mmCIF file with all atom_site columns, C-alpha atoms in Angstrom:
data_model
loop_
_atom_site.group_PDB
_atom_site.id
_atom_site.type_symbol
_atom_site.label_atom_id
_atom_site.label_alt_id
_atom_site.label_comp_id
_atom_site.label_asym_id
_atom_site.label_entity_id
_atom_site.label_seq_id
_atom_site.pdbx_PDB_ins_code
_atom_site.Cartn_x
_atom_site.Cartn_y
_atom_site.Cartn_z
_atom_site.occupancy
_atom_site.B_iso_or_equiv
_atom_site.pdbx_formal_charge
_atom_site.auth_seq_id
_atom_site.auth_comp_id
_atom_site.auth_asym_id
_atom_site.auth_atom_id
_atom_site.pdbx_PDB_model_num
ATOM 1   C CA . MET A 1 1   ? 87.821  220.422 -40.496 1.00 82.00 ? 81  MET A CA 1
ATOM 2   C CA . ALA A 1 2   ? 86.751  221.732 -37.136 1.00 76.00 ? 82  ALA A CA 1
ATOM 3   C CA . SER A 1 3   ? 89.545  224.357 -36.923 1.00 77.00 ? 83  SER A CA 1
ATOM 4   C CA . GLY A 1 4   ? 88.657  225.681 -40.583 1.00 81.00 ? 84  GLY A CA 1
ATOM 5   C CA . SER A 1 5   ? 91.956  224.834 -42.067 1.00 88.00 ? 85  SER A CA 1
ATOM 6   C CA . ALA A 1 6   ? 90.136  222.087 -44.527 1.00 93.00 ? 86  ALA A CA 1
ATOM 7   C CA . VAL A 1 7   ? 86.784  222.123 -45.975 1.00 95.00 ? 87  VAL A CA 1
ATOM 8   C CA . ARG A 1 8   ? 84.801  219.465 -47.515 1.00 96.00 ? 88  ARG A CA 1
ATOM 9   C CA . THR A 1 9   ? 84.585  219.853 -51.324 1.00 97.00 ? 89  THR A CA 1
ATOM 10  C CA . ASP A 1 10  ? 85.345  218.131 -54.421 1.00 97.00 ? 90  ASP A CA 1
ATOM 11  C CA . HIS A 1 11  ? 88.790  219.052 -56.100 1.00 97.00 ? 91  HIS A CA 1
ATOM 12  C CA . VAL A 1 12  ? 91.871  217.736 -57.526 1.00 98.00 ? 92  VAL A CA 1
ATOM 13  C CA . CYS A 1 13  ? 94.880  218.228 -55.690 1.00 98.00 ? 93  CYS A CA 1
ATOM 14  C CA . SER A 1 14  ? 97.694  220.281 -57.445 1.00 97.00 ? 94  SER A CA 1
ATOM 15  C CA . VAL A 1 15  ? 100.526 218.056 -56.078 1.00 97.00 ? 95  VAL A CA 1
ATOM 16  C CA . CYS A 1 16  ? 99.095  214.452 -56.354 1.00 97.00 ? 96  CYS A CA 1
ATOM 17  C CA . GLY A 1 17  ? 96.664  215.164 -59.297 1.00 97.00 ? 97  GLY A CA 1
ATOM 18  C CA . THR A 1 18  ? 94.134  212.943 -57.254 1.00 97.00 ? 98  THR A CA 1
ATOM 19  C CA . ASP A 1 19  ? 90.424  213.695 -57.120 1.00 97.00 ? 99  ASP A CA 1
ATOM 20  C CA . ARG A 1 20  ? 89.941  214.419 -53.497 1.00 97.00 ? 100 ARG A CA 1
ATOM 21  C CA . GLN A 1 21  ? 87.024  215.360 -51.026 1.00 97.00 ? 101 GLN A CA 1
ATOM 22  C CA . ILE A 1 22  ? 88.764  217.453 -48.439 1.00 97.00 ? 102 ILE A CA 1
ATOM 23  C CA . ARG A 1 23  ? 90.658  220.426 -49.591 1.00 97.00 ? 103 ARG A CA 1
ATOM 24  C CA . TYR A 1 24  ? 93.294  222.279 -47.395 1.00 97.00 ? 104 TYR A CA 1
ATOM 25  C CA . ARG A 1 25  ? 92.671  226.001 -46.953 1.00 93.00 ? 105 ARG A CA 1
ATOM 26  C CA . GLY A 1 26  ? 95.331  226.901 -44.287 1.00 91.00 ? 106 GLY A CA 1
ATOM 27  C CA . PRO A 1 27  ? 98.334  228.881 -44.563 1.00 92.00 ? 107 PRO A CA 1
ATOM 28  C CA . VAL A 1 28  ? 101.101 227.710 -47.255 1.00 94.00 ? 108 VAL A CA 1
ATOM 29  C CA . TYR A 1 29  ? 104.653 229.427 -46.873 1.00 93.00 ? 109 TYR A CA 1
ATOM 30  C CA . GLY A 1 30  ? 105.993 228.329 -50.113 1.00 94.00 ? 110 GLY A CA 1
ATOM 31  C CA . ARG A 1 31  ? 104.622 228.410 -53.733 1.00 95.00 ? 111 ARG A CA 1
ATOM 32  C CA . GLN A 1 32  ? 100.909 228.594 -53.807 1.00 96.00 ? 112 GLN A CA 1
ATOM 33  C CA . PRO A 1 33  ? 98.893  225.617 -55.031 1.00 96.00 ? 113 PRO A CA 1
ATOM 34  C CA . ASP A 1 34  ? 95.458  225.812 -56.782 1.00 96.00 ? 114 ASP A CA 1
ATOM 35  C CA . SER A 1 35  ? 94.388  223.146 -54.693 1.00 97.00 ? 115 SER A CA 1
ATOM 36  C CA . LEU A 1 36  ? 95.882  221.017 -52.025 1.00 97.00 ? 116 LEU A CA 1
ATOM 37  C CA . CYS A 1 37  ? 94.999  217.659 -50.187 1.00 97.00 ? 117 CYS A CA 1
ATOM 38  C CA . LEU A 1 38  ? 95.790  216.795 -46.729 1.00 97.00 ? 118 LEU A CA 1
ATOM 39  C CA . HIS A 1 39  ? 97.379  213.459 -48.017 1.00 97.00 ? 119 HIS A CA 1
ATOM 40  C CA . CYS A 1 40  ? 100.021 215.396 -49.533 1.00 98.00 ? 120 CYS A CA 1
ATOM 41  C CA . ILE A 1 41  ? 100.703 217.598 -46.396 1.00 97.00 ? 121 ILE A CA 1
ATOM 42  C CA . HIS A 1 42  ? 100.888 214.258 -44.191 1.00 97.00 ? 122 HIS A CA 1
ATOM 43  C CA . SER A 1 43  ? 103.354 212.495 -46.547 1.00 97.00 ? 123 SER A CA 1
ATOM 44  C CA . GLY A 1 44  ? 105.643 215.551 -47.043 1.00 97.00 ? 124 GLY A CA 1
ATOM 45  C CA . ALA A 1 45  ? 104.980 215.579 -50.700 1.00 98.00 ? 125 ALA A CA 1
ATOM 46  C CA . ALA A 1 46  ? 103.453 219.132 -50.591 1.00 98.00 ? 126 ALA A CA 1
ATOM 47  C CA . SER A 1 47  ? 106.190 220.610 -48.584 1.00 97.00 ? 127 SER A CA 1
ATOM 48  C CA . ARG A 1 48  ? 108.973 219.116 -51.213 1.00 96.00 ? 128 ARG A CA 1
ATOM 49  C CA . ALA A 1 49  ? 106.459 220.219 -54.408 1.00 96.00 ? 129 ALA A CA 1
ATOM 50  C CA . LEU A 1 50  ? 105.874 223.734 -53.181 1.00 96.00 ? 130 LEU A CA 1
ATOM 51  C CA . SER A 1 51  ? 109.428 224.486 -51.944 1.00 94.00 ? 131 SER A CA 1
ATOM 52  C CA . ILE A 1 52  ? 111.070 227.762 -53.163 1.00 90.00 ? 132 ILE A CA 1
ATOM 53  C CA . SER A 1 53  ? 114.341 228.701 -54.465 1.00 83.00 ? 133 SER A CA 1
ATOM 54  C CA . ASP A 1 54  ? 116.711 230.380 -52.010 1.00 73.00 ? 134 ASP A CA 1
ATOM 55  C CA . GLY A 1 55  ? 117.738 232.552 -54.753 1.00 67.00 ? 135 GLY A CA 1
ATOM 56  C CA . GLY A 1 56  ? 121.494 231.557 -54.692 1.00 63.00 ? 136 GLY A CA 1
ATOM 57  C CA . ASP A 1 57  ? 123.611 230.062 -57.392 1.00 61.00 ? 137 ASP A CA 1
ATOM 58  C CA . GLY A 1 58  ? 123.565 226.470 -55.649 1.00 58.00 ? 138 GLY A CA 1
ATOM 59  C CA . ASP A 1 59  ? 119.931 225.971 -56.796 1.00 66.00 ? 139 ASP A CA 1
ATOM 60  C CA . SER A 1 60  ? 119.179 224.925 -53.090 1.00 78.00 ? 140 SER A CA 1
ATOM 61  C CA . GLU A 1 61  ? 115.455 224.846 -52.199 1.00 84.00 ? 141 GLU A CA 1
ATOM 62  C CA . THR A 1 62  ? 113.653 225.456 -49.014 1.00 90.00 ? 142 THR A CA 1
ATOM 63  C CA . ALA A 1 63  ? 110.864 223.399 -48.198 1.00 92.00 ? 143 ALA A CA 1
ATOM 64  C CA . ALA A 1 64  ? 107.540 224.914 -48.033 1.00 95.00 ? 144 ALA A CA 1
ATOM 65  C CA . VAL A 1 65  ? 105.958 224.870 -44.550 1.00 95.00 ? 145 VAL A CA 1
ATOM 66  C CA . PHE A 1 66  ? 102.341 225.235 -43.026 1.00 95.00 ? 146 PHE A CA 1
ATOM 67  C CA . SER A 1 67  ? 102.964 226.926 -39.869 1.00 92.00 ? 147 SER A CA 1
ATOM 68  C CA . ASP A 1 68  ? 106.023 228.748 -38.356 1.00 88.00 ? 148 ASP A CA 1
ATOM 69  C CA . ALA A 1 69  ? 108.462 227.504 -35.833 1.00 89.00 ? 149 ALA A CA 1
ATOM 70  C CA . VAL A 1 70  ? 108.354 230.191 -33.199 1.00 88.00 ? 150 VAL A CA 1
ATOM 71  C CA . ASP A 1 71  ? 109.538 230.018 -29.450 1.00 90.00 ? 151 ASP A CA 1
ATOM 72  C CA . VAL A 1 72  ? 110.288 226.298 -30.047 1.00 96.00 ? 152 VAL A CA 1
ATOM 73  C CA . PRO A 1 73  ? 111.552 224.864 -26.402 1.00 96.00 ? 153 PRO A CA 1
ATOM 74  C CA . ASP A 1 74  ? 115.109 223.499 -26.451 1.00 96.00 ? 154 ASP A CA 1
ATOM 75  C CA . ASP A 1 75  ? 113.648 220.024 -25.426 1.00 97.00 ? 155 ASP A CA 1
ATOM 76  C CA . VAL A 1 76  ? 111.790 219.757 -28.759 1.00 97.00 ? 156 VAL A CA 1
ATOM 77  C CA . PRO A 1 77  ? 113.759 217.740 -31.103 1.00 98.00 ? 157 PRO A CA 1
ATOM 78  C CA . LEU A 1 78  ? 114.123 219.053 -34.787 1.00 97.00 ? 158 LEU A CA 1
ATOM 79  C CA . SER A 1 79  ? 112.168 215.947 -36.125 1.00 97.00 ? 159 SER A CA 1
ATOM 80  C CA . VAL A 1 80  ? 109.230 217.237 -34.214 1.00 97.00 ? 160 VAL A CA 1
ATOM 81  C CA . VAL A 1 81  ? 109.534 220.552 -35.393 1.00 97.00 ? 161 VAL A CA 1
ATOM 82  C CA . GLU A 1 82  ? 109.687 219.567 -38.943 1.00 96.00 ? 162 GLU A CA 1
ATOM 83  C CA . GLU A 1 83  ? 106.599 217.248 -38.392 1.00 97.00 ? 163 GLU A CA 1
ATOM 84  C CA . ILE A 1 84  ? 104.600 220.041 -37.327 1.00 96.00 ? 164 ILE A CA 1
ATOM 85  C CA . THR A 1 85  ? 106.016 222.705 -40.080 1.00 96.00 ? 165 THR A CA 1
ATOM 86  C CA . CYS A 1 86  ? 105.971 220.483 -43.082 1.00 96.00 ? 166 CYS A CA 1
ATOM 87  C CA . ARG A 1 87  ? 103.730 217.561 -42.496 1.00 97.00 ? 167 ARG A CA 1
ATOM 88  C CA . THR A 1 88  ? 100.863 218.972 -40.362 1.00 95.00 ? 168 THR A CA 1
ATOM 89  C CA . PRO A 1 89  ? 98.278  221.434 -41.625 1.00 94.00 ? 169 PRO A CA 1
ATOM 90  C CA . GLY A 1 90  ? 98.415  224.675 -40.118 1.00 92.00 ? 170 GLY A CA 1
ATOM 91  C CA . PHE A 1 91  ? 96.093  227.318 -39.197 1.00 89.00 ? 171 PHE A CA 1
ATOM 92  C CA . ALA A 1 92  ? 94.914  230.804 -40.208 1.00 83.00 ? 172 ALA A CA 1
ATOM 93  C CA . GLY A 1 93  ? 95.464  233.734 -37.460 1.00 79.00 ? 173 GLY A CA 1
ATOM 94  C CA . TRP A 1 94  ? 94.974  237.263 -37.387 1.00 77.00 ? 174 TRP A CA 1
ATOM 95  C CA . GLN A 1 95  ? 98.984  237.793 -37.462 1.00 78.00 ? 175 GLN A CA 1
ATOM 96  C CA . GLN A 1 96  ? 101.481 235.080 -37.048 1.00 71.00 ? 176 GLN A CA 1
ATOM 97  C CA . GLU A 1 97  ? 100.160 231.850 -35.756 1.00 78.00 ? 177 GLU A CA 1
ATOM 98  C CA . ALA A 1 98  ? 102.419 229.905 -33.694 1.00 85.00 ? 178 ALA A CA 1
ATOM 99  C CA . TRP A 1 99  ? 102.388 226.314 -32.753 1.00 93.00 ? 179 TRP A CA 1
ATOM 100 C CA . LEU A 1 100 ? 102.451 225.396 -29.276 1.00 96.00 ? 180 LEU A CA 1
ATOM 101 C CA . TYR A 1 101 ? 104.932 222.749 -27.310 1.00 97.00 ? 181 TYR A CA 1
ATOM 102 C CA . HIS A 1 102 ? 104.657 221.058 -24.305 1.00 97.00 ? 182 HIS A CA 1
ATOM 103 C CA . CYS A 1 103 ? 106.584 218.013 -22.707 1.00 97.00 ? 183 CYS A CA 1
ATOM 104 C CA . GLY A 1 104 ? 109.171 218.032 -25.373 1.00 97.00 ? 184 GLY A CA 1
ATOM 105 C CA . ASP A 1 105 ? 106.601 217.642 -28.239 1.00 98.00 ? 185 ASP A CA 1
ATOM 106 C CA . GLY A 1 106 ? 104.267 219.471 -30.220 1.00 97.00 ? 186 GLY A CA 1
ATOM 107 C CA . ALA A 1 107 ? 100.789 219.855 -28.782 1.00 97.00 ? 187 ALA A CA 1
ATOM 108 C CA . ALA A 1 108 ? 97.492  218.938 -30.490 1.00 95.00 ? 188 ALA A CA 1
ATOM 109 C CA . PHE A 1 109 ? 95.789  222.213 -32.057 1.00 93.00 ? 189 PHE A CA 1
ATOM 110 C CA . LEU A 1 110 ? 92.178  221.905 -31.030 1.00 93.00 ? 190 LEU A CA 1
ATOM 111 C CA . GLY A 1 111 ? 91.238  225.245 -32.752 1.00 91.00 ? 191 GLY A CA 1
ATOM 112 C CA . PRO A 1 112 ? 90.110  228.725 -32.237 1.00 92.00 ? 192 PRO A CA 1
ATOM 113 C CA . ALA A 1 113 ? 88.418  229.593 -28.764 1.00 94.00 ? 193 ALA A CA 1
ATOM 114 C CA . GLY A 1 114 ? 86.875  232.346 -27.092 1.00 96.00 ? 194 GLY A CA 1
ATOM 115 C CA . TYR A 1 115 ? 86.495  233.099 -23.301 1.00 97.00 ? 195 TYR A CA 1
ATOM 116 C CA . ARG A 1 116 ? 83.466  230.633 -23.064 1.00 96.00 ? 196 ARG A CA 1
ATOM 117 C CA . GLU A 1 117 ? 85.448  227.866 -24.511 1.00 96.00 ? 197 GLU A CA 1
ATOM 118 C CA . LEU A 1 118 ? 88.402  228.514 -22.689 1.00 97.00 ? 198 LEU A CA 1
ATOM 119 C CA . GLU A 1 119 ? 86.542  228.660 -19.069 1.00 96.00 ? 199 GLU A CA 1
ATOM 120 C CA . ALA A 1 120 ? 86.689  224.674 -19.128 1.00 96.00 ? 200 ALA A CA 1
ATOM 121 C CA . HIS A 1 121 ? 90.567  224.998 -19.361 1.00 98.00 ? 201 HIS A CA 1
ATOM 122 C CA . PRO A 1 122 ? 91.705  226.819 -16.539 1.00 97.00 ? 202 PRO A CA 1
ATOM 123 C CA . GLU A 1 123 ? 95.456  226.227 -17.186 1.00 97.00 ? 203 GLU A CA 1
ATOM 124 C CA . ALA A 1 124 ? 95.144  227.571 -20.717 1.00 98.00 ? 204 ALA A CA 1
ATOM 125 C CA . ILE A 1 125 ? 93.709  230.860 -19.258 1.00 98.00 ? 205 ILE A CA 1
ATOM 126 C CA . ALA A 1 126 ? 96.524  231.068 -16.849 1.00 97.00 ? 206 ALA A CA 1
ATOM 127 C CA . MET A 1 127 ? 98.691  230.523 -19.569 1.00 96.00 ? 207 MET A CA 1
ATOM 128 C CA . LEU A 1 128 ? 97.425  233.725 -21.343 1.00 97.00 ? 208 LEU A CA 1
ATOM 129 C CA . ARG A 1 129 ? 97.338  235.670 -17.958 1.00 97.00 ? 209 ARG A CA 1
ATOM 130 C CA . GLU A 1 130 ? 100.991 234.956 -17.602 1.00 96.00 ? 210 GLU A CA 1
ATOM 131 C CA . ASP A 1 131 ? 101.733 236.030 -21.241 1.00 94.00 ? 211 ASP A CA 1
ATOM 132 C CA . HIS A 1 132 ? 99.999  239.456 -20.501 1.00 95.00 ? 212 HIS A CA 1
ATOM 133 C CA . ARG A 1 133 ? 101.942 239.817 -17.239 1.00 96.00 ? 213 ARG A CA 1
ATOM 134 C CA . ARG A 1 134 ? 105.385 239.295 -19.388 1.00 95.00 ? 214 ARG A CA 1
ATOM 135 C CA . TYR A 1 135 ? 104.139 241.972 -21.518 1.00 94.00 ? 215 TYR A CA 1
ATOM 136 C CA . GLY A 1 136 ? 103.516 244.331 -18.700 1.00 96.00 ? 216 GLY A CA 1
ATOM 137 C CA . TRP A 1 137 ? 99.448  244.273 -19.025 1.00 96.00 ? 217 TRP A CA 1
ATOM 138 C CA . ALA A 1 138 ? 97.663  245.345 -15.911 1.00 97.00 ? 218 ALA A CA 1
ATOM 139 C CA . PRO A 1 139 ? 95.554  242.613 -14.081 1.00 96.00 ? 219 PRO A CA 1
ATOM 140 C CA . ALA A 1 140 ? 92.275  244.189 -14.691 1.00 97.00 ? 220 ALA A CA 1
ATOM 141 C CA . ASP A 1 141 ? 93.156  244.936 -18.520 1.00 97.00 ? 221 ASP A CA 1
ATOM 142 C CA . THR A 1 142 ? 94.003  241.493 -18.959 1.00 97.00 ? 222 THR A CA 1
ATOM 143 C CA . GLU A 1 143 ? 90.690  240.326 -17.551 1.00 97.00 ? 223 GLU A CA 1
ATOM 144 C CA . GLN A 1 144 ? 88.731  242.584 -19.854 1.00 97.00 ? 224 GLN A CA 1
ATOM 145 C CA . PHE A 1 145 ? 90.755  241.239 -22.789 1.00 97.00 ? 225 PHE A CA 1
ATOM 146 C CA . LEU A 1 146 ? 90.217  237.644 -21.753 1.00 97.00 ? 226 LEU A CA 1
ATOM 147 C CA . ARG A 1 147 ? 86.566  238.084 -21.379 1.00 97.00 ? 227 ARG A CA 1
ATOM 148 C CA . GLY A 1 148 ? 86.383  239.758 -24.764 1.00 96.00 ? 228 GLY A CA 1
ATOM 149 C CA . LEU A 1 149 ? 87.981  236.609 -26.870 1.00 96.00 ? 229 LEU A CA 1
ATOM 150 C CA . ASP A 1 150 ? 85.864  235.439 -29.571 1.00 95.00 ? 230 ASP A CA 1
ATOM 151 C CA . ARG A 1 151 ? 86.029  232.178 -31.284 1.00 92.00 ? 231 ARG A CA 1
ATOM 152 C CA . THR A 1 152 ? 84.827  233.417 -34.344 1.00 89.00 ? 232 THR A CA 1
ATOM 153 C CA . GLY A 1 153 ? 86.180  237.201 -34.292 1.00 89.00 ? 233 GLY A CA 1
ATOM 154 C CA . GLU A 1 154 ? 88.971  239.141 -32.635 1.00 90.00 ? 234 GLU A CA 1
ATOM 155 C CA . PRO A 1 155 ? 90.402  238.858 -30.456 1.00 93.00 ? 235 PRO A CA 1
ATOM 156 C CA . THR A 1 156 ? 90.899  235.145 -30.302 1.00 93.00 ? 236 THR A CA 1
ATOM 157 C CA . ALA A 1 157 ? 92.655  232.380 -28.724 1.00 95.00 ? 237 ALA A CA 1
ATOM 158 C CA . TYR A 1 158 ? 94.099  229.142 -30.334 1.00 94.00 ? 238 TYR A CA 1
ATOM 159 C CA . LEU A 1 159 ? 93.641  226.100 -27.869 1.00 95.00 ? 239 LEU A CA 1
ATOM 160 C CA . PHE A 1 160 ? 96.033  223.264 -27.835 1.00 96.00 ? 240 PHE A CA 1
ATOM 161 C CA . ARG A 1 161 ? 96.380  220.209 -25.478 1.00 97.00 ? 241 ARG A CA 1
ATOM 162 C CA . CYS A 1 162 ? 99.563  218.517 -24.731 1.00 98.00 ? 242 CYS A CA 1
ATOM 163 C CA . LEU A 1 163 ? 99.813  214.805 -26.019 1.00 97.00 ? 243 LEU A CA 1
ATOM 164 C CA . HIS A 1 164 ? 101.466 213.529 -22.960 1.00 98.00 ? 244 HIS A CA 1
ATOM 165 C CA . CYS A 1 165 ? 99.939  215.116 -19.763 1.00 98.00 ? 245 CYS A CA 1
ATOM 166 C CA . ASN A 1 166 ? 96.936  216.569 -21.451 1.00 97.00 ? 246 ASN A CA 1
ATOM 167 C CA . THR A 1 167 ? 97.487  220.132 -20.247 1.00 98.00 ? 247 THR A CA 1
ATOM 168 C CA . SER A 1 168 ? 95.665  222.771 -21.912 1.00 98.00 ? 248 SER A CA 1
ATOM 169 C CA . LEU A 1 169 ? 97.584  225.538 -23.456 1.00 97.00 ? 249 LEU A CA 1
ATOM 170 C CA . ALA A 1 170 ? 96.344  228.711 -25.519 1.00 96.00 ? 250 ALA A CA 1
ATOM 171 C CA . SER A 1 171 ? 97.932  231.564 -27.267 1.00 94.00 ? 251 SER A CA 1
ATOM 172 C CA . TRP A 1 172 ? 96.331  234.591 -28.265 1.00 93.00 ? 252 TRP A CA 1
ATOM 173 C CA . ASP A 1 173 ? 95.846  236.692 -31.503 1.00 89.00 ? 253 ASP A CA 1
ATOM 174 C CA . ILE A 1 174 ? 94.411  240.091 -32.617 1.00 86.00 ? 254 ILE A CA 1
ATOM 175 C CA . GLY A 1 175 ? 94.283  242.026 -35.860 1.00 77.00 ? 255 GLY A CA 1
#
């Protein structure tokens, strides 16, 4: 709810047909439901029910996912990737949002963050600086960009926390 991927509202889930009070409103990469509950995402029922045909003659289906698996480290098991993509609510970004991983596991998504929110997480800011360094940004440009991060606007950062060592992680996005 705090991330904006779910809202408190009465609805009937398109997958399970149950009256619910919390509705998912994050991304769905698959068939689009009229309404979706968090229970169906968590159980995997939504991923199966919203799957799409691969278009071939074999009638194979591709499970719907709620976030993309991008730059997944080699030490992260496939079962973790499937849990994050198929059974965890995603979050909406300006472009293609990406889940972060640490210590061989998926990190906890804490929500969008601006510079003010990131100041309490120096390792997350260091991660963003390193990302910009890899892209060839000048240090002064990176610092200006970081100070312009806005939790509710753009550019923005997405804050994560490692489930094992509590390291703060962040990615950034711009429209």
